[in-house]
Coordinates of C-alpha atoms in Angstrom, one line a residue:
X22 CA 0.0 0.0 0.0
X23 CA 1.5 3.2 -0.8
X24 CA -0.9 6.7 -0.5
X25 CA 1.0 10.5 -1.0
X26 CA -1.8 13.3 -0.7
X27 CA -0.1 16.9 -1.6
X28 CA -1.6 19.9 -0.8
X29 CA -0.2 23.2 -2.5
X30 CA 0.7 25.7 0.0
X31 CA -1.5 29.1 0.6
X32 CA -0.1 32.1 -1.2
X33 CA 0.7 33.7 2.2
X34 CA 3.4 30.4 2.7
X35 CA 5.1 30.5 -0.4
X36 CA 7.6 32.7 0.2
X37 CA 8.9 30.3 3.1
X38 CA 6.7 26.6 2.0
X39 CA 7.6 24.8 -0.8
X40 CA 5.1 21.9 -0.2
X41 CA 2.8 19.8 2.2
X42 CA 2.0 16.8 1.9
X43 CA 0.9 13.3 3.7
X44 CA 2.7 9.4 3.3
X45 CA 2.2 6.2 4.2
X46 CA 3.4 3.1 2.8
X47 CA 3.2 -0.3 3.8
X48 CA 5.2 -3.0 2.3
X49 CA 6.3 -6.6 2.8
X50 CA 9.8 -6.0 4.3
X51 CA 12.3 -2.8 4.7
X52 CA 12.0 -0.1 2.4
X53 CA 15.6 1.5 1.6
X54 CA 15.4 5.0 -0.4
X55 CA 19.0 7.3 -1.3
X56 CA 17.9 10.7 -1.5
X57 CA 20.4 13.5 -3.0
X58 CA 21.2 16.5 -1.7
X59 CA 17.7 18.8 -2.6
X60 CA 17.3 23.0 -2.0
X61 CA 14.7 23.0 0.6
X62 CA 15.0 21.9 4.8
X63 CA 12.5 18.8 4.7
X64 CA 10.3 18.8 8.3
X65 CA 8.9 15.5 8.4
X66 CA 6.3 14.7 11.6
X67 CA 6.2 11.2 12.3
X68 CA 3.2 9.1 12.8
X69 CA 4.5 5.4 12.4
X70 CA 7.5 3.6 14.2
X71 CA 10.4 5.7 12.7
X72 CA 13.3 6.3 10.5
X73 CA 16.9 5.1 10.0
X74 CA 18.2 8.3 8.4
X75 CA 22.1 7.4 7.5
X76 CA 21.5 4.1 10.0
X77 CA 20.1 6.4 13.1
X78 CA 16.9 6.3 14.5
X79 CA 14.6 9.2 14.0
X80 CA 11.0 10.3 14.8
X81 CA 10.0 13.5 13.9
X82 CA 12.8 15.9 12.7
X83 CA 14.2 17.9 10.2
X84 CA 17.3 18.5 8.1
X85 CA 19.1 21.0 6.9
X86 CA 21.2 21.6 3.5
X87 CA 23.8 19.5 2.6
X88 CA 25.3 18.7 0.0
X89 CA 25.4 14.8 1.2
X90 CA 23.2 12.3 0.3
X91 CA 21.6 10.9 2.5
X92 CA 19.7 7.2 3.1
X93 CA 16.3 6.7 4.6
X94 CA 14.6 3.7 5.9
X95 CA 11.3 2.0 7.0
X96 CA 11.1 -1.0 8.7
X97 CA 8.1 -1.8 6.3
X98 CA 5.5 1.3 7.4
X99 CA 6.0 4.7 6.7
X100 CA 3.4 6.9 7.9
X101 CA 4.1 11.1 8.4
X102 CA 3.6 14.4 7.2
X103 CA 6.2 16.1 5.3
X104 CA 6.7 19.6 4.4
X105 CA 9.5 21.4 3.0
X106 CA 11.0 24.7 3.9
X107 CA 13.3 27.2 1.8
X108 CA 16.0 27.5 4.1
X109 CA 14.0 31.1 5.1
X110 CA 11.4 29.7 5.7
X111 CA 13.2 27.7 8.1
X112 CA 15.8 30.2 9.6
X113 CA 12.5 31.7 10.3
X114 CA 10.5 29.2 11.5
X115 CA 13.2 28.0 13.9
X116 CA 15.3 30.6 15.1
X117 CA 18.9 29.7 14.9
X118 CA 21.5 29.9 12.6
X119 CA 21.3 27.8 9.7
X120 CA 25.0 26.8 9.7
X121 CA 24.0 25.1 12.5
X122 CA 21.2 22.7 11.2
X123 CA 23.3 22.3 7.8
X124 CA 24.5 18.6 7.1
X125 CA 22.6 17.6 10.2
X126 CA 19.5 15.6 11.1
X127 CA 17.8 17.2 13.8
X128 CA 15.1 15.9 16.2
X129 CA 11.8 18.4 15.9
X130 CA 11.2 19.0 19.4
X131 CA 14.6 20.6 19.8
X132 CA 13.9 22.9 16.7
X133 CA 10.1 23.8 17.4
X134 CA 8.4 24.9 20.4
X135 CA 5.2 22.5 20.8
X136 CA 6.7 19.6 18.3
X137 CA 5.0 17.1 20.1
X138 CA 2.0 18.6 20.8
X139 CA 1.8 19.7 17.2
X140 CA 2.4 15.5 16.2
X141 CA -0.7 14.6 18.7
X142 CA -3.1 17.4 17.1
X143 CA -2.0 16.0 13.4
X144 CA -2.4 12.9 14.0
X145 CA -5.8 13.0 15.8
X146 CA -7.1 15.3 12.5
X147 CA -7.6 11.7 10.9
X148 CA -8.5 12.5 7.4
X149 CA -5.3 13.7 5.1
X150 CA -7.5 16.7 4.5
X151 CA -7.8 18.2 8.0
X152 CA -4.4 17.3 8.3
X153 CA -3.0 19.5 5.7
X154 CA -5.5 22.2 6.3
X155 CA -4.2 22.2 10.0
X156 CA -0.7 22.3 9.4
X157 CA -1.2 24.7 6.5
X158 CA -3.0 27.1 9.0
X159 CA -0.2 26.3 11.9
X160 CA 2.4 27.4 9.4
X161 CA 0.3 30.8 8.7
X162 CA 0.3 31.7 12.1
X163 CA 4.2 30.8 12.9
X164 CA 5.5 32.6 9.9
X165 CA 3.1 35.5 9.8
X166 CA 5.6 37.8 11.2
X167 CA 8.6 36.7 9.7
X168 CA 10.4 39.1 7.1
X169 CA 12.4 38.5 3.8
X170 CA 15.9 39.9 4.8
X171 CA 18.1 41.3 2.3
X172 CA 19.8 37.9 1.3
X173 CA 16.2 36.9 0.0
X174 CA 17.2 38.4 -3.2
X175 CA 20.5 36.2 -3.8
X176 CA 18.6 33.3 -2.5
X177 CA 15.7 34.0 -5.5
X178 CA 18.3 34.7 -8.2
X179 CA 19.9 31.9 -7.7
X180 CA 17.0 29.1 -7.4
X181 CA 15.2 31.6 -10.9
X182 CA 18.7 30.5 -12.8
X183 CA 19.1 26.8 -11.4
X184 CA 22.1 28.1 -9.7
X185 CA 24.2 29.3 -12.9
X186 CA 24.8 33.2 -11.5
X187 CA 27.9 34.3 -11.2
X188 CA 28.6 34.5 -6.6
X189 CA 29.9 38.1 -7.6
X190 CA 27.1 38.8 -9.9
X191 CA 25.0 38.2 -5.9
X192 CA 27.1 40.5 -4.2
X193 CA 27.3 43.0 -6.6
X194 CA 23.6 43.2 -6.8
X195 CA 23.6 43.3 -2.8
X196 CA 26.3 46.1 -2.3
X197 CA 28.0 43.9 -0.4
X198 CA 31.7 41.5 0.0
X199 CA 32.3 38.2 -0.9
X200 CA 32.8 37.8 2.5
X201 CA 29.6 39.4 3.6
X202 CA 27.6 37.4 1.1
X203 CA 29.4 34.4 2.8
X204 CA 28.5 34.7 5.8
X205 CA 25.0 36.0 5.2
X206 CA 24.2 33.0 3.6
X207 CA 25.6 30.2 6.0
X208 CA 24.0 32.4 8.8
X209 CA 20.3 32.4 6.8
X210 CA 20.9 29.4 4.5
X211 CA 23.4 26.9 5.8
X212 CA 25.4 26.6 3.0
X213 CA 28.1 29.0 1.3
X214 CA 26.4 30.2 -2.0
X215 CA 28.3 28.1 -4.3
X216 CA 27.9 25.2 -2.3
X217 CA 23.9 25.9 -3.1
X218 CA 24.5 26.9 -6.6
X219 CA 25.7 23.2 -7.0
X220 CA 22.6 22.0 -4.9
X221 CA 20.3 23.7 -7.1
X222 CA 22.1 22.6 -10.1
X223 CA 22.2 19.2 -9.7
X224 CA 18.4 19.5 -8.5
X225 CA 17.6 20.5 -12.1
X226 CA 19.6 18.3 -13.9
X227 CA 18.3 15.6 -11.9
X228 CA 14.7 16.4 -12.6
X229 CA 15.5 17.4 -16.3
X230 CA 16.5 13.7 -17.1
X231 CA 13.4 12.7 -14.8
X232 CA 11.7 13.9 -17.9
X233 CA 13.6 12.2 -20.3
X234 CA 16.1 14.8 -21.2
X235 CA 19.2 13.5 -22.5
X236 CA 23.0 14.2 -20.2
X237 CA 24.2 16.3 -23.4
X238 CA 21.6 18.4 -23.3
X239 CA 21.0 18.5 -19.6
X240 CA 24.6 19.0 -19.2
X241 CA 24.4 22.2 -21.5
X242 CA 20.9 23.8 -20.1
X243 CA 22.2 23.3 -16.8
X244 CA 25.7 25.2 -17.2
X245 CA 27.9 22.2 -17.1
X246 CA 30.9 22.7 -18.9
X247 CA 30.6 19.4 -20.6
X248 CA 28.7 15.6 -20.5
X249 CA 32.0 14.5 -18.3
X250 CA 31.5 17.4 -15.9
X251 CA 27.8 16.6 -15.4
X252 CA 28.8 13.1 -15.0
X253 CA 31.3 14.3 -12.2
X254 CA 29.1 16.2 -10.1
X255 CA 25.8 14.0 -10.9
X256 CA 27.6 11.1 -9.3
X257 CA 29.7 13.1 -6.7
X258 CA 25.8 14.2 -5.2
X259 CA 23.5 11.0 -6.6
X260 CA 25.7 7.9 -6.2
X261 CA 25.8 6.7 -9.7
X262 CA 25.9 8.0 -13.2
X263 CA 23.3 9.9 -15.1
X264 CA 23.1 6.8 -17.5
X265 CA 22.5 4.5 -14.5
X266 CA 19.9 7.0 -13.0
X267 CA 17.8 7.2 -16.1
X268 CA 17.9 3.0 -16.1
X269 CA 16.8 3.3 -12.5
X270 CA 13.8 5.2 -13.6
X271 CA 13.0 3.2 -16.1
X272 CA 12.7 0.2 -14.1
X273 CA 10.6 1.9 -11.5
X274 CA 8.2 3.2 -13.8
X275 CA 7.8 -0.6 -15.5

């Protein structure tokens, strides 16, 4: 059995949501899943028995950019909510320093005041539809008062161009040092901002072949130098080649 309900988030989320959405799955045995690096702080609230993230037990938590992949396991039921955060979104949410979630796994309740409370109230919603609508409206209320700061604009011009700008194009723009921009960005986003201009790279190239592009041409939309250099980075961040992700796919889809 396997059930995903998505839910878009409300125009006065977007800035800081990326999505929502509910999962369970039931299988025979263990489910294994590798999941690259991704632009966005993933919050999941657990309903079920747990996670192995990276052969640790979790319950509810989130985790921050990286630019690791990471693997994820059920013992053979998944069952949580899930949304994802630009890493705003979560600096605000949260409160700290981003640096300081970055490459890390993170148990909710040391991240968000009234976690488990928050878990209980989901939970007892029932229907996938309360659910969402209920976390949707939590979210509203959290993140009403938070505030694009100035490194919004780098943050947008880089995820608009799938991370090919120029770093000193971004602090140009800004008035501001490489130095500045440096430390704006691992203080607000976790990561230096070509660390994330790879993330969001390979994020695009991976869901242009998704689609069925072909590695020459994903390697030249996506600002590779060449196939070889897509090939580099795509296996540095995914664990295997583009050729063997796209036979990957195939066989999943079958």
């Amino acid at each position: 059995m396997f059930e995903l309900v998505t839910r878009a988030p409300a125009s006065g989320l977007r800035p800081w949501v990326m999505s929502l959405y509910g999962y369970e799955e039931r299988a025979a045995g263990p489910v294994v899943m590798e999941e690259g690096p991704a632009p966005y702080v993933p919050v999941i609230v657990d309903f079920g028995p747990g996670w192995l993230i990276d052969g640790e037990r979790r319950g509810s938590f989130a985790a921050g950019l990286s630019e690791a992949r990471a693997v994820v396991e059920h013992a053979g039921h998944g069952h949580c909510m899930q949304f994802n955060l630009t890493p705003l979104g979560a600096h605000g949410l949260f409160g700290l320093p981003m640096h300081e979630l970055a490459g890390r796994c993170v148990p909710l309740d040391a991240l968000l005041e009234g976690a488990s409370e928050l878990e209980e109230r989901l939970y007892e919603a029932g229907s996938w539809s309360a659910r969402l609508a209920l976390l949707e409206n939590e979210l509203l209320n959290r993140l009403a008062q938070v505030e694009a700061p100035p490194v919004a604009h780098a943050w947008k011009k880089l995820v608009e161009e799938g991370g090919r700008t120029r770093i000193g194009e971004l602090a140009d723009d800004l008035g501001w040092s490489h130095r500045r921009l440096i430390a704006e960005f691992r203080d607000q986003v976790g990561l230096r901002p070509k660390q994330v201009a790879n993330v969001l790279r390979f994020d695009r190239a991976s869901r242009m072949l998704g689609e069925g592009g072909s590695p020459a041409d994903v390697a030249f939309d996506c600002g590779y130098s060449d196939q070889a250099h897509l090939t580099r980075e795509f296996t540095r961040y995914a664990g295997r080649t583009p050729g063997n992700f796209l036979q990957d796919a195939g066989a999943a889809a079958a």
